[in-house]
Amino acid sequence: MTDSDSTATDTEEGASATDHPADTAGGERPAGDAGTGNGDAVTGERDTGGTGDSEGAGYTGGAASGPVVVDSVRRSFGDLTVLSDVSFSAPAGTVNCFVGPNGSGKTTLLRIVAGLLAPTGGRVDVAGASGRSVGYLPQSPSFRPQFTLRETLGFYEELAGVEIDPDAVLARVGLEDVADRRVGELSGGMTRLFGIAQATVGEPPVLVLDEPSSGLDPTMTEHVGTVIRELADDGHTVVLATHDLETVDRVADTVLVLDDGVVQVADSPETLRRETDSETLTHAVAQYLVGEVGGLTVRTGSRGDDDE
Amino acid sequence: MSERDAGSEPASASDGGSADPGIDGREGARPWTDRRVGQVLALAQREFDTVVRTRTYAGLALAFGLVVVALPSLGGLAGYLPLVLDLLTPVEVLVPVLAFGFGAWTVLADAQSGELDVVRTYPVERSTYVVGAYLGRAVALLGAILAPLVVLGVATPLFREPATSVLASHGTVDSPVYFLRFGALTSIYGLVTLALAMAVSSLARSRRSGVAAAVLALLVVVLGFDLLVVFGVGQGLLGPDTLSLALGASPPAAFRGLVLRTAAAGLFEAGPPAANAVASGFGLAGWLVAGLSVAAGGAWSRVKR
């Protein structure tokens, strides 16, 4: 885990990352020490006040290594720019949480990382694998309701081209007792858990989870957090977007605040709280948001029909 | 090693996860060809099971079957040749309707639900996805098309009514072979129109636009091409020599032409001009390939709105 002692880089165009000397804090968050973050600038037009501009778990903005490297990614829909300049890297075995207001581009970024959406500019490198590289949980996971969980996993097993034990995959998220229940009979929370289980089929090195705890009750939310942490501890690189800052505080190695099209800050929850003198992560994150806290990021422009 | 410092040592997914290969454990990975065949079969099985387990499709198939069985039965079953002629026009219209009902939501449904995004994170090529989905729907469609035809084929000799038709009275003309040919050609016609339905499904961006596109495409398939040919004749663009070739480019006209030439004992010579058989064969094959190609091209390019 590293903490930068430098200030953020402010450029008009949100240019990325300049190198900053960093001091390591190894041992503070064991998994986070994989965050080699050799670049740490915060992009964007806002002065971050010298806080939170450290690497976190691999927030680099420049050359970096790791299962996921995102370098100066931009994404526009017509004349609407959603992502201006996003850079980060996510080391193996870490949980990297994107937080930010609605409309800040989290889902767009995750879809780019998952390979579902091409960036307008910049570069995304995801660790290659002979089989499935990225496991993906969409914001609203949905499966064909006519099939049981076991059948659905069997289908994805064939797509992945590897043999799996459906019971083991379901046990990972605590759904082993409903393996033969039809997907259409699952609750929303269970469907989301099943979506996470599906994301692990083929053991992809990178898991991209879009709001994994959205709409879940507290118990289920805690369970999802535990599952995510265990997945990272198993060696997966987890990149997720969420509004659930309690879970983020509990499981994240790196919190990346995405707002105004750029990553405003990336660091561990502890560091963000400390550097903003905040008791809660919610308060800490709010310090880095460009717009009104609790507001909705609304960008001007129009979406073209030639997107993606 | 601390609790969170496990990245370098992939652990089992769960206590009971003995089969979990671990994040780097791909011992179960299959050769590329085996994997692709497995993917096609898995996709086909999924589509077939979806159709079988969905009441809407069962209702469609039942309605189609009832109409196909009822129409010739109302006038009495006089023989295989009359049966072919009785069924030709209704089937020409109803098979595309059934095929679009079975295929027009295939890709669109996955895209709308977001599951297509999930599928795309697996090492599946778009052509594999479309071919697999097509095969599954095709098997289900063929079942729905052939079931009533089999019923009629079995019922005809059992309930044949004597001399109700000039055609049927010619015993040397009537033969179950004609009906078998008709069944085969109807199946091919269904497969072609299913491919076109898949193309529509792949290009549609929403359920509403999907419905509109499916209805429009259906009208074009059933009526549009024939009207185009009529227009061409009316404008003098198509003469007697080129008409039969042009008709081969229209799916229903090609189907009709092939039926009249191969499953109606040469009766076409006494009727209106029929499509050239070779042109019809190439026409139907072309529409099949075009439909699947468009479906494959469009499947990955969509965005969930």
Coordinates of C-alpha atoms in Angstrom, one line a residue:
Chain A
M1 CA 0.0 0.0 0.0
T2 CA 1.4 3.3 -0.9
D3 CA 0.6 6.8 0.1
S4 CA 1.6 9.7 -2.0
D5 CA 2.9 12.8 -0.4
S6 CA 2.5 14.8 -3.5
T7 CA -0.2 17.0 -4.8
A8 CA -2.6 16.3 -7.6
T9 CA -2.0 17.3 -11.1
D10 CA -4.4 19.8 -12.4
T11 CA -4.6 20.3 -16.0
E12 CA -7.3 21.8 -18.1
E13 CA -7.9 18.7 -20.1
G14 CA -7.7 16.4 -17.3
A15 CA -4.4 15.0 -18.4
S16 CA -3.3 12.1 -16.5
A17 CA -0.9 11.2 -14.0
T18 CA 2.4 12.5 -13.4
D19 CA 4.7 10.6 -11.2
H20 CA 4.8 11.4 -7.6
P21 CA 7.1 10.1 -5.0
A22 CA 5.4 7.7 -2.9
D23 CA 6.1 6.2 0.3
T24 CA 5.0 2.7 1.0
A25 CA 3.1 1.6 4.0
G26 CA 3.5 -2.0 3.6
G27 CA 1.7 -4.1 6.0
E28 CA -1.1 -1.7 6.5
R29 CA -3.3 -3.5 4.1
P30 CA -1.6 -6.7 3.1
A31 CA -3.5 -7.2 -0.1
G32 CA -3.0 -3.6 -1.0
D33 CA 0.7 -3.9 -1.2
A34 CA 0.2 -5.4 -4.6
G35 CA -0.8 -1.9 -5.6
T36 CA 2.4 -1.0 -7.2
G37 CA 1.1 2.3 -8.3
N38 CA 3.9 4.0 -10.0
G39 CA 1.9 7.0 -11.0
D40 CA -0.6 8.7 -8.8
A41 CA -1.9 11.8 -10.2
V42 CA -5.5 12.7 -10.0
T43 CA -6.8 13.8 -13.3
G44 CA -9.4 16.5 -13.7
E45 CA -9.7 20.2 -13.4
R46 CA -10.3 20.3 -9.7
D47 CA -7.6 20.9 -7.2
T48 CA -7.8 18.0 -4.8
G49 CA -6.1 19.9 -2.2
G50 CA -3.2 17.6 -2.1
T51 CA -5.1 14.8 -0.5
G52 CA -5.8 11.4 -1.7
D53 CA -3.6 11.6 -4.7
S54 CA -1.7 8.5 -3.8
E55 CA -1.7 5.4 -5.7
G56 CA -3.9 3.2 -3.6
A57 CA -3.9 -0.2 -5.1
G58 CA -2.3 0.5 -8.3
Y59 CA -3.9 3.8 -9.3
T60 CA -1.3 4.9 -11.7
G61 CA -2.5 6.9 -14.6
G62 CA 0.6 5.9 -16.4
A63 CA 2.6 2.8 -17.1
A64 CA 1.6 0.1 -14.8
S65 CA 1.3 -3.6 -14.5
G66 CA -1.4 -5.8 -13.1
P67 CA -4.3 -7.8 -14.4
V68 CA -6.2 -4.6 -15.2
V69 CA -4.5 -1.5 -16.6
V70 CA -6.6 1.4 -17.8
D71 CA -4.6 4.2 -19.3
S72 CA -6.1 7.5 -20.2
V73 CA -9.4 6.1 -21.2
R74 CA -12.0 8.4 -22.7
R75 CA -15.5 7.6 -23.7
S76 CA -18.0 9.8 -25.5
F77 CA -21.5 9.1 -26.7
G78 CA -22.0 11.5 -29.5
D79 CA -21.0 14.9 -28.1
L80 CA -21.6 13.7 -24.6
T81 CA -18.3 12.9 -22.8
V82 CA -18.8 10.5 -20.0
L83 CA -15.2 9.6 -19.3
S84 CA -12.6 12.3 -19.9
D85 CA -9.4 10.7 -18.8
V86 CA -9.4 7.7 -16.5
S87 CA -6.3 5.8 -15.5
F88 CA -5.8 3.1 -12.9
S89 CA -4.4 -0.3 -12.5
A90 CA -5.7 -3.1 -10.3
P91 CA -3.3 -5.6 -8.9
A92 CA -4.1 -9.3 -8.4
G93 CA -6.0 -10.2 -5.3
T94 CA -7.4 -6.8 -4.6
V95 CA -10.9 -5.2 -4.5
N96 CA -11.1 -2.0 -6.3
C97 CA -14.2 0.0 -5.8
F98 CA -15.5 2.8 -8.0
V99 CA -17.8 5.2 -6.2
G100 CA -19.4 8.3 -7.4
P101 CA -22.7 10.0 -8.1
N102 CA -25.3 8.5 -10.5
G103 CA -24.3 9.3 -14.0
S104 CA -20.6 9.7 -13.2
G105 CA -19.7 7.0 -15.7
K106 CA -19.0 4.0 -13.4
T107 CA -21.0 1.5 -15.5
T108 CA -19.6 2.8 -18.7
L109 CA -16.1 2.3 -17.3
L110 CA -16.9 -1.2 -16.0
R111 CA -18.3 -2.1 -19.4
I112 CA -15.1 -0.9 -21.0
V113 CA -13.0 -2.9 -18.6
A114 CA -15.2 -5.9 -19.3
G115 CA -14.6 -5.5 -23.0
L116 CA -18.2 -4.8 -23.8
L117 CA -17.7 -1.2 -24.8
A118 CA -14.8 0.2 -26.8
P119 CA -13.2 3.3 -25.4
T120 CA -13.2 6.4 -27.5
G121 CA -9.6 6.8 -26.6
G122 CA -6.9 5.4 -24.3
R123 CA -5.9 1.9 -23.6
V124 CA -7.3 -1.0 -21.5
D125 CA -5.2 -4.0 -20.8
V126 CA -6.8 -7.0 -19.1
A127 CA -4.7 -10.0 -18.2
G128 CA -5.0 -12.5 -20.9
A129 CA -6.0 -16.0 -20.3
S130 CA -6.5 -19.0 -22.5
G131 CA -10.2 -19.0 -21.5
R132 CA -12.3 -16.4 -20.0
S133 CA -10.5 -13.2 -19.0
V134 CA -13.2 -11.2 -17.3
G135 CA -16.2 -12.3 -15.3
Y136 CA -19.0 -9.8 -15.4
L137 CA -21.9 -9.0 -13.2
P138 CA -24.2 -6.5 -14.9
Q139 CA -26.1 -3.9 -13.0
S140 CA -29.3 -5.8 -13.4
P141 CA -28.3 -9.4 -13.7
S142 CA -30.9 -11.5 -15.5
F143 CA -31.0 -15.1 -16.6
R144 CA -33.5 -17.2 -18.5
P145 CA -36.2 -17.9 -15.9
Q146 CA -37.1 -21.3 -17.3
F147 CA -33.8 -22.8 -16.2
T148 CA -32.5 -24.0 -12.9
L149 CA -29.4 -22.6 -11.4
R150 CA -27.6 -25.8 -12.1
E151 CA -28.7 -25.8 -15.7
T152 CA -27.7 -22.2 -16.2
L153 CA -24.2 -22.9 -14.7
G154 CA -24.0 -25.9 -17.0
F155 CA -24.7 -23.6 -20.0
Y156 CA -22.0 -21.2 -18.9
E157 CA -19.6 -24.0 -18.2
E158 CA -19.9 -25.0 -21.8
L159 CA -19.3 -21.5 -23.0
A160 CA -16.2 -21.2 -20.8
G161 CA -14.9 -24.5 -22.1
V162 CA -13.9 -25.7 -18.7
E163 CA -15.3 -28.3 -16.3
I164 CA -16.8 -26.9 -13.1
D165 CA -18.5 -28.2 -10.1
P166 CA -21.8 -26.3 -10.0
D167 CA -22.3 -27.1 -6.4
A168 CA -18.9 -25.7 -5.5
V169 CA -19.6 -22.6 -7.6
L170 CA -23.0 -22.1 -5.9
A171 CA -21.5 -22.8 -2.5
R172 CA -19.2 -19.9 -3.0
V173 CA -22.1 -17.5 -2.8
G174 CA -24.2 -19.6 -0.5
L175 CA -26.8 -20.8 -3.0
E176 CA -26.0 -24.5 -3.0
D177 CA -29.3 -25.3 -1.4
V178 CA -31.3 -23.9 -4.3
A179 CA -29.3 -25.4 -7.1
D180 CA -32.3 -27.0 -8.6
R181 CA -34.6 -24.1 -8.3
R182 CA -35.5 -22.2 -11.4
V183 CA -33.9 -18.8 -11.8
G184 CA -37.3 -17.2 -12.2
E185 CA -38.1 -18.2 -8.7
L186 CA -35.2 -16.5 -7.1
S187 CA -35.4 -13.2 -5.2
G188 CA -33.6 -10.2 -6.5
G189 CA -30.8 -10.7 -4.0
M190 CA -30.4 -14.3 -4.8
T191 CA -30.3 -13.5 -8.5
R192 CA -27.6 -11.0 -7.8
L193 CA -25.6 -13.6 -5.8
F194 CA -26.2 -16.0 -8.7
G195 CA -24.8 -13.4 -11.0
I196 CA -21.7 -13.3 -8.9
A197 CA -21.4 -17.0 -9.1
Q198 CA -21.8 -16.9 -12.8
A199 CA -19.1 -14.3 -13.0
T200 CA -16.7 -16.8 -11.5
V201 CA -17.3 -19.6 -14.0
G202 CA -14.1 -20.4 -15.8
E203 CA -12.1 -18.7 -13.0
P204 CA -11.4 -15.5 -14.9
P205 CA -8.6 -13.6 -13.3
V206 CA -10.6 -10.4 -13.3
L207 CA -14.1 -9.9 -11.9
V208 CA -16.1 -6.8 -12.9
L209 CA -19.1 -6.3 -10.7
D210 CA -21.6 -3.5 -11.3
E211 CA -23.4 -2.7 -8.1
P212 CA -23.2 -6.1 -6.6
S213 CA -25.1 -5.2 -3.4
S214 CA -27.7 -2.9 -5.0
G215 CA -31.2 -3.5 -3.5
L216 CA -30.1 -6.1 -1.0
D217 CA -31.1 -6.3 2.6
P218 CA -28.4 -5.7 5.2
T219 CA -27.7 -9.3 5.8
M220 CA -27.4 -10.1 2.1
T221 CA -25.3 -7.0 1.6
E222 CA -22.9 -8.2 4.3
H223 CA -22.8 -11.6 2.7
V224 CA -22.1 -10.2 -0.7
G225 CA -19.2 -8.1 0.8
T226 CA -17.8 -11.2 2.4
V227 CA -18.1 -13.1 -0.9
I228 CA -16.3 -10.3 -2.8
R229 CA -13.5 -10.3 -0.2
E230 CA -13.1 -14.0 -0.5
L231 CA -12.9 -13.9 -4.2
A232 CA -10.1 -11.4 -4.0
D233 CA -8.4 -13.5 -1.4
D234 CA -8.7 -16.4 -3.9
G235 CA -6.6 -14.3 -6.3
H236 CA -9.2 -12.6 -8.4
T237 CA -8.9 -9.0 -9.2
V238 CA -12.2 -7.4 -8.4
V239 CA -13.2 -4.1 -10.0
L240 CA -16.7 -3.0 -8.9
A241 CA -18.9 0.0 -8.8
T242 CA -21.3 0.7 -6.0
H243 CA -23.0 3.2 -3.9
D244 CA -22.7 1.0 -0.8
L245 CA -19.9 2.7 1.0
E246 CA -20.3 0.6 4.1
T247 CA -19.4 -2.5 2.1
V248 CA -16.7 -0.5 0.4
D249 CA -15.2 0.4 3.7
R250 CA -15.2 -3.2 4.7
V251 CA -13.8 -4.9 1.6
A252 CA -12.0 -2.4 -0.6
D253 CA -8.3 -2.2 -1.0
T254 CA -8.7 0.8 -3.1
V255 CA -11.6 3.3 -3.4
L256 CA -11.6 5.2 -6.7
V257 CA -13.9 8.3 -6.7
L258 CA -15.1 8.8 -10.2
D259 CA -16.7 12.1 -10.9
D260 CA -16.7 14.6 -13.7
G261 CA -15.3 12.0 -16.0
V262 CA -12.1 11.4 -14.1
V263 CA -10.9 9.5 -11.1
Q264 CA -10.7 12.3 -8.5
V265 CA -8.8 10.2 -6.0
A266 CA -7.8 6.6 -5.4
D267 CA -6.7 5.3 -2.1
S268 CA -7.5 2.9 0.6
P269 CA -10.6 3.7 2.8
E270 CA -8.4 4.3 5.8
T271 CA -6.2 6.7 4.0
L272 CA -9.2 8.6 2.5
R273 CA -10.7 9.0 6.0
R274 CA -7.5 10.0 7.5
E275 CA -6.6 12.5 4.9
T276 CA -10.0 14.1 5.0
D277 CA -10.2 13.9 8.7
S278 CA -13.5 12.0 8.3
E279 CA -15.1 9.5 10.5
T280 CA -17.0 7.8 7.8
L281 CA -16.0 6.9 4.2
T282 CA -19.2 8.6 3.1
H283 CA -18.0 11.9 4.4
A284 CA -14.5 11.3 3.0
V285 CA -15.7 10.5 -0.5
A286 CA -18.0 13.5 -0.5
Q287 CA -14.9 15.7 -0.1
Y288 CA -13.7 14.7 -3.5
L289 CA -17.0 15.0 -5.4
V290 CA -17.1 17.9 -7.9
G291 CA -20.8 18.4 -7.8
E292 CA -23.3 18.8 -5.0
V293 CA -23.1 16.0 -2.6
G294 CA -26.0 13.6 -3.0
G295 CA -26.8 15.2 -6.4
L296 CA -26.9 13.6 -9.7
T297 CA -24.2 14.1 -12.3
V298 CA -26.0 15.4 -15.3
R299 CA -23.9 16.1 -18.3
T300 CA -24.8 18.2 -21.2
G301 CA -24.8 16.8 -24.7
S302 CA -26.7 14.2 -26.5
R303 CA -26.1 10.6 -27.1
G304 CA -25.5 9.7 -30.6
D305 CA -26.9 6.7 -32.2
D306 CA -23.6 5.5 -33.4
D307 CA -22.4 4.6 -30.0
E308 CA -20.5 1.6 -29.1
Chain B
M1 CA 0.0 -14.7 5.3
S2 CA -2.6 -12.3 6.4
E3 CA -6.2 -12.7 5.6
R4 CA -6.0 -10.4 2.6
D5 CA -2.7 -11.5 1.4
A6 CA -3.9 -14.4 -0.5
G7 CA -3.5 -13.2 -4.0
S8 CA -0.5 -15.3 -4.9
E9 CA -2.0 -18.5 -3.5
P10 CA -5.3 -19.2 -5.2
A11 CA -7.5 -20.9 -2.7
S12 CA -10.4 -23.2 -3.1
A13 CA -13.7 -21.4 -3.6
S14 CA -15.3 -23.1 -0.8
D15 CA -14.9 -25.8 1.7
G16 CA -16.7 -28.2 -0.6
G17 CA -15.1 -26.9 -3.7
S18 CA -12.8 -29.7 -4.4
A19 CA -13.6 -29.4 -8.1
D20 CA -12.7 -25.8 -8.2
P21 CA -9.7 -25.5 -10.4
G22 CA -8.6 -22.3 -8.8
I23 CA -8.0 -19.1 -10.6
D24 CA -5.1 -20.4 -12.6
G25 CA -6.4 -23.9 -12.7
R26 CA -7.6 -24.6 -16.1
E27 CA -7.0 -28.3 -16.1
G28 CA -10.5 -28.8 -17.4
A29 CA -10.0 -26.6 -20.4
R30 CA -10.8 -28.4 -23.6
P31 CA -9.3 -28.1 -27.1
W32 CA -10.6 -25.2 -29.1
T33 CA -12.6 -27.3 -31.6
D34 CA -14.2 -29.3 -28.8
R35 CA -15.0 -26.2 -26.9
R36 CA -16.6 -24.6 -30.0
V37 CA -18.7 -27.6 -30.7
G38 CA -19.7 -27.7 -27.0
Q39 CA -20.6 -24.0 -27.2
V40 CA -22.8 -24.5 -30.2
L41 CA -24.5 -27.4 -28.7
A42 CA -25.0 -25.6 -25.4
L43 CA -26.5 -22.6 -27.1
A44 CA -28.7 -24.8 -29.2
Q45 CA -29.9 -26.7 -26.2
R46 CA -30.6 -23.5 -24.3
E47 CA -32.7 -22.1 -27.2
F48 CA -34.6 -25.4 -27.7
D49 CA -35.3 -25.7 -24.0
T50 CA -36.4 -22.1 -23.9
V51 CA -38.9 -22.7 -26.6
V52 CA -40.2 -25.9 -25.2
R53 CA -40.6 -24.4 -21.7
T54 CA -42.3 -21.3 -22.8
R55 CA -46.1 -21.3 -23.2
T56 CA -46.1 -18.6 -25.8
Y57 CA -44.2 -20.8 -28.2
A58 CA -46.3 -23.8 -27.4
G59 CA -49.4 -21.7 -28.2
L60 CA -47.9 -20.5 -31.4
A61 CA -47.1 -24.1 -32.5
L62 CA -50.5 -25.3 -31.4
A63 CA -52.3 -22.6 -33.4
F64 CA -50.2 -23.3 -36.4
G65 CA -50.8 -27.0 -36.1
L66 CA -54.5 -26.6 -35.8
V67 CA -54.8 -24.4 -38.8
V68 CA -52.6 -26.6 -40.9
V69 CA -54.6 -29.7 -40.0
A70 CA -58.0 -28.1 -40.2
L71 CA -57.7 -26.4 -43.5
P72 CA -57.4 -29.4 -45.7
S73 CA -59.5 -31.6 -43.4
L74 CA -62.5 -29.3 -43.7
G75 CA -62.9 -30.2 -47.4
G76 CA -62.0 -33.8 -46.9
L77 CA -58.7 -35.6 -47.4
A78 CA -58.6 -36.7 -51.0
G79 CA -55.0 -37.7 -51.4
Y80 CA -51.5 -36.4 -51.0
L81 CA -51.4 -34.3 -54.1
P82 CA -54.6 -32.4 -53.3
L83 CA -53.2 -32.1 -49.8
V84 CA -50.1 -30.4 -51.1
L85 CA -52.1 -28.0 -53.2
D86 CA -54.5 -27.3 -50.4
L87 CA -51.6 -26.5 -48.0
L88 CA -49.4 -24.6 -50.4
T89 CA -50.8 -21.1 -50.0
P90 CA -51.6 -21.3 -46.2
V91 CA -48.2 -22.7 -45.5
E92 CA -46.5 -20.1 -47.6
V93 CA -47.9 -17.5 -45.3
L94 CA -48.1 -19.3 -42.0
V95 CA -44.6 -20.7 -41.9
P96 CA -42.9 -17.3 -42.0
V97 CA -45.3 -16.1 -39.3
L98 CA -44.4 -19.1 -37.1
A99 CA -40.7 -18.7 -37.9
F100 CA -40.8 -15.0 -36.9
G101 CA -42.7 -15.9 -33.8
F102 CA -40.0 -18.4 -32.9
G103 CA -36.9 -16.4 -33.9
A104 CA -37.6 -12.7 -33.8
W105 CA -36.8 -12.4 -30.0
T106 CA -33.8 -14.7 -29.8
V107 CA -31.0 -12.2 -29.8
L108 CA -33.2 -9.3 -28.7
A109 CA -34.3 -11.0 -25.6
D110 CA -30.8 -11.7 -24.5
A111 CA -29.8 -8.1 -25.2
Q112 CA -32.7 -6.7 -23.4
S113 CA -32.2 -8.7 -20.3
G114 CA -28.5 -8.0 -20.3
E115 CA -27.6 -11.6 -20.5
L116 CA -26.0 -11.0 -23.9
D117 CA -23.4 -8.9 -22.1
V118 CA -22.6 -11.8 -19.8
V119 CA -22.4 -14.2 -22.8
R120 CA -19.9 -11.9 -24.4
T121 CA -17.5 -12.1 -21.5
Y122 CA -17.1 -15.8 -22.4
P123 CA -14.7 -16.8 -25.2
V124 CA -17.6 -17.2 -27.6
E125 CA -17.5 -15.9 -31.1
R126 CA -20.5 -14.1 -32.5
S127 CA -20.9 -16.6 -35.3
T128 CA -20.9 -19.4 -32.7
Y129 CA -23.6 -17.7 -30.7
V130 CA -25.8 -17.1 -33.7
V131 CA -25.4 -20.5 -35.2
G132 CA -26.0 -22.2 -31.8
A133 CA -29.1 -20.1 -31.1
Y134 CA -30.3 -20.7 -34.6
L135 CA -29.9 -24.4 -34.5
G136 CA -31.8 -24.7 -31.2
R137 CA -34.7 -22.6 -32.5
A138 CA -34.6 -24.4 -35.8
V139 CA -35.1 -27.8 -34.2
A140 CA -38.0 -26.5 -32.3
L141 CA -39.5 -24.8 -35.4
L142 CA -39.1 -28.0 -37.4
G143 CA -40.9 -29.9 -34.7
A144 CA -43.8 -27.4 -34.9
I145 CA -43.9 -27.4 -38.7
L146 CA -43.6 -31.1 -39.2
A147 CA -45.9 -32.3 -36.4
P148 CA -49.2 -31.3 -38.2
L149 CA -47.8 -32.4 -41.5
V150 CA -47.1 -35.9 -40.0
V151 CA -50.6 -36.0 -38.7
L152 CA -52.0 -35.2 -42.1
G153 CA -49.6 -37.6 -43.8
V154 CA -50.8 -40.4 -41.6
A155 CA -54.5 -39.4 -41.7
T156 CA -54.7 -39.1 -45.5
P157 CA -54.7 -42.8 -46.4
L158 CA -56.9 -43.6 -43.4
F159 CA -59.5 -41.0 -44.1
R160 CA -59.2 -40.6 -47.8
E161 CA -62.5 -39.7 -49.3
P162 CA -63.2 -41.3 -52.7
A163 CA -63.1 -39.2 -55.9
T164 CA -63.6 -35.8 -54.3
S165 CA -61.1 -34.3 -56.6
V166 CA -60.1 -34.6 -60.2
L167 CA -56.5 -34.7 -59.1
A168 CA -57.1 -37.4 -56.5
S169 CA -59.0 -39.5 -58.9
H170 CA -55.8 -40.1 -60.8
G171 CA -54.3 -42.7 -58.6
T172 CA -51.1 -42.9 -60.6
V173 CA -50.5 -39.2 -59.9
D174 CA -51.0 -39.3 -56.2
S175 CA -48.1 -40.5 -54.1
P176 CA -46.9 -39.9 -50.5
V177 CA -43.5 -39.1 -52.0
Y178 CA -45.0 -35.8 -53.1
F179 CA -46.1 -35.0 -49.7
L180 CA -42.7 -36.0 -48.3
R181 CA -41.1 -33.6 -50.7
F182 CA -43.6 -30.9 -49.7
G183 CA -42.6 -31.5 -46.0
A184 CA -39.0 -31.2 -46.8
L185 CA -39.5 -28.0 -48.8
T186 CA -41.7 -26.6 -46.1
S187 CA -38.9 -27.3 -43.6
I188 CA -36.4 -25.6 -45.7
Y189 CA -38.7 -22.6 -46.2
G190 CA -39.1 -22.5 -42.4
L191 CA -35.4 -22.6 -41.9
V192 CA -34.8 -19.7 -44.3
T193 CA -37.5 -17.5 -42.8
L194 CA -36.1 -18.3 -39.3
A195 CA -32.7 -17.0 -40.4
L196 CA -34.4 -13.8 -41.6
A197 CA -36.2 -13.6 -38.2
M198 CA -32.8 -14.0 -36.4
A199 CA -31.4 -11.2 -38.5
V200 CA -34.3 -8.9 -37.4
S201 CA -33.8 -10.0 -33.9
S202 CA -30.1 -9.1 -34.0
L203 CA -30.6 -5.7 -35.5
A204 CA -33.5 -4.5 -33.3
R205 CA -32.5 -2.2 -30.6
S206 CA -35.6 -2.4 -28.4
R207 CA -38.7 -4.5 -28.0
R208 CA -40.9 -1.9 -29.7
S209 CA -38.6 -1.6 -32.6
G210 CA -38.2 -5.3 -32.7
V211 CA -42.0 -5.8 -33.1
A212 CA -42.1 -3.1 -35.8
A213 CA -39.2 -4.6 -37.6
A214 CA -40.5 -8.1 -37.3
V215 CA -43.9 -7.2 -38.7
L216 CA -42.3 -5.2 -41.5
A217 CA -39.9 -7.9 -42.4
L218 CA -42.7 -10.5 -42.3
L219 CA -44.7 -8.4 -44.8
V220 CA -41.7 -8.0 -47.0
V221 CA -40.9 -11.7 -46.9
V222 CA -44.5 -12.8 -47.5
L223 CA -45.7 -10.1 -49.9
G224 CA -42.9 -7.7 -50.7
F225 CA -40.8 -9.7 -53.0
D226 CA -43.7 -11.0 -54.9
L227 CA -45.1 -7.5 -55.3
L228 CA -41.7 -6.4 -56.5
V229 CA -41.7 -9.1 -59.2
V230 CA -45.2 -8.1 -60.2
F231 CA -44.0 -4.5 -60.4
G232 CA -41.1 -5.6 -62.5
V233 CA -43.4 -7.4 -64.9
G234 CA -45.7 -4.5 -65.1
Q235 CA -42.9 -2.1 -65.9
G236 CA -41.6 -4.4 -68.5
L237 CA -38.4 -5.0 -66.6
L238 CA -39.0 -8.7 -66.4
G239 CA -39.9 -10.7 -69.4
P240 CA -40.9 -14.4 -69.8
D241 CA -37.3 -15.5 -69.8
T242 CA -36.3 -13.7 -66.7
L243 CA -39.5 -14.0 -64.7
S244 CA -38.9 -17.5 -63.5
L245 CA -35.4 -16.5 -62.4
A246 CA -36.6 -13.4 -60.6
L247 CA -39.2 -15.4 -58.8
G248 CA -36.4 -17.5 -57.3
A249 CA -35.1 -14.5 -55.4
S250 CA -38.4 -14.3 -53.5
P251 CA -38.5 -16.8 -50.6
P252 CA -42.2 -17.6 -50.9
A253 CA -42.1 -17.6 -54.7
A254 CA -39.0 -19.9 -54.6
F255 CA -40.8 -22.2 -52.1
R256 CA -43.9 -22.2 -54.3
G257 CA -41.9 -22.9 -57.4
L258 CA -40.0 -25.7 -55.9
V259 CA -43.2 -27.3 -54.6
L260 CA -44.9 -27.0 -57.9
R261 CA -42.0 -28.4 -59.8
T262 CA -41.0 -31.2 -57.4
A263 CA -44.0 -32.0 -55.2
A264 CA -46.9 -31.4 -57.5
A265 CA -46.3 -33.8 -60.3
G266 CA -45.5 -31.3 -62.9
L267 CA -48.8 -29.5 -62.5
F268 CA -47.1 -26.2 -62.6
E269 CA -47.1 -26.4 -66.3
A270 CA -50.8 -25.9 -66.4
G271 CA -50.7 -23.1 -63.9
P272 CA -49.1 -19.7 -63.5
P273 CA -45.3 -19.3 -64.1
A274 CA -43.3 -20.9 -61.4
A275 CA -39.8 -20.0 -60.2
N276 CA -36.9 -21.7 -61.8
A277 CA -35.8 -24.6 -59.6
V278 CA -32.1 -23.8 -59.6
A279 CA -32.7 -20.2 -59.1
S280 CA -35.1 -21.0 -56.2
G281 CA -32.5 -23.3 -54.6
F282 CA -29.9 -20.6 -54.8
G283 CA -32.4 -18.0 -53.7
L284 CA -33.4 -19.8 -50.6
A285 CA -29.7 -20.7 -49.8
G286 CA -28.8 -17.1 -50.3
W287 CA -31.5 -15.8 -47.9
L288 CA -30.4 -18.4 -45.3
V289 CA -26.8 -17.4 -45.5
A290 CA -27.7 -13.7 -45.6
G291 CA -30.0 -13.9 -42.7
L292 CA -27.5 -15.7 -40.5
S293 CA -24.7 -13.4 -41.6
V294 CA -26.7 -10.3 -40.7
A295 CA -27.6 -11.9 -37.4
A296 CA -24.0 -12.6 -36.6
G297 CA -22.9 -9.2 -37.7
G298 CA -25.5 -7.4 -35.6
A299 CA -25.4 -9.5 -32.5
W300 CA -22.3 -8.0 -30.9
S301 CA -22.8 -4.5 -32.1
R302 CA -25.9 -3.7 -30.1
V303 CA -26.0 -1.6 -27.0
K304 CA -28.6 -2.0 -24.3
R305 CA -30.4 1.2 -24.1

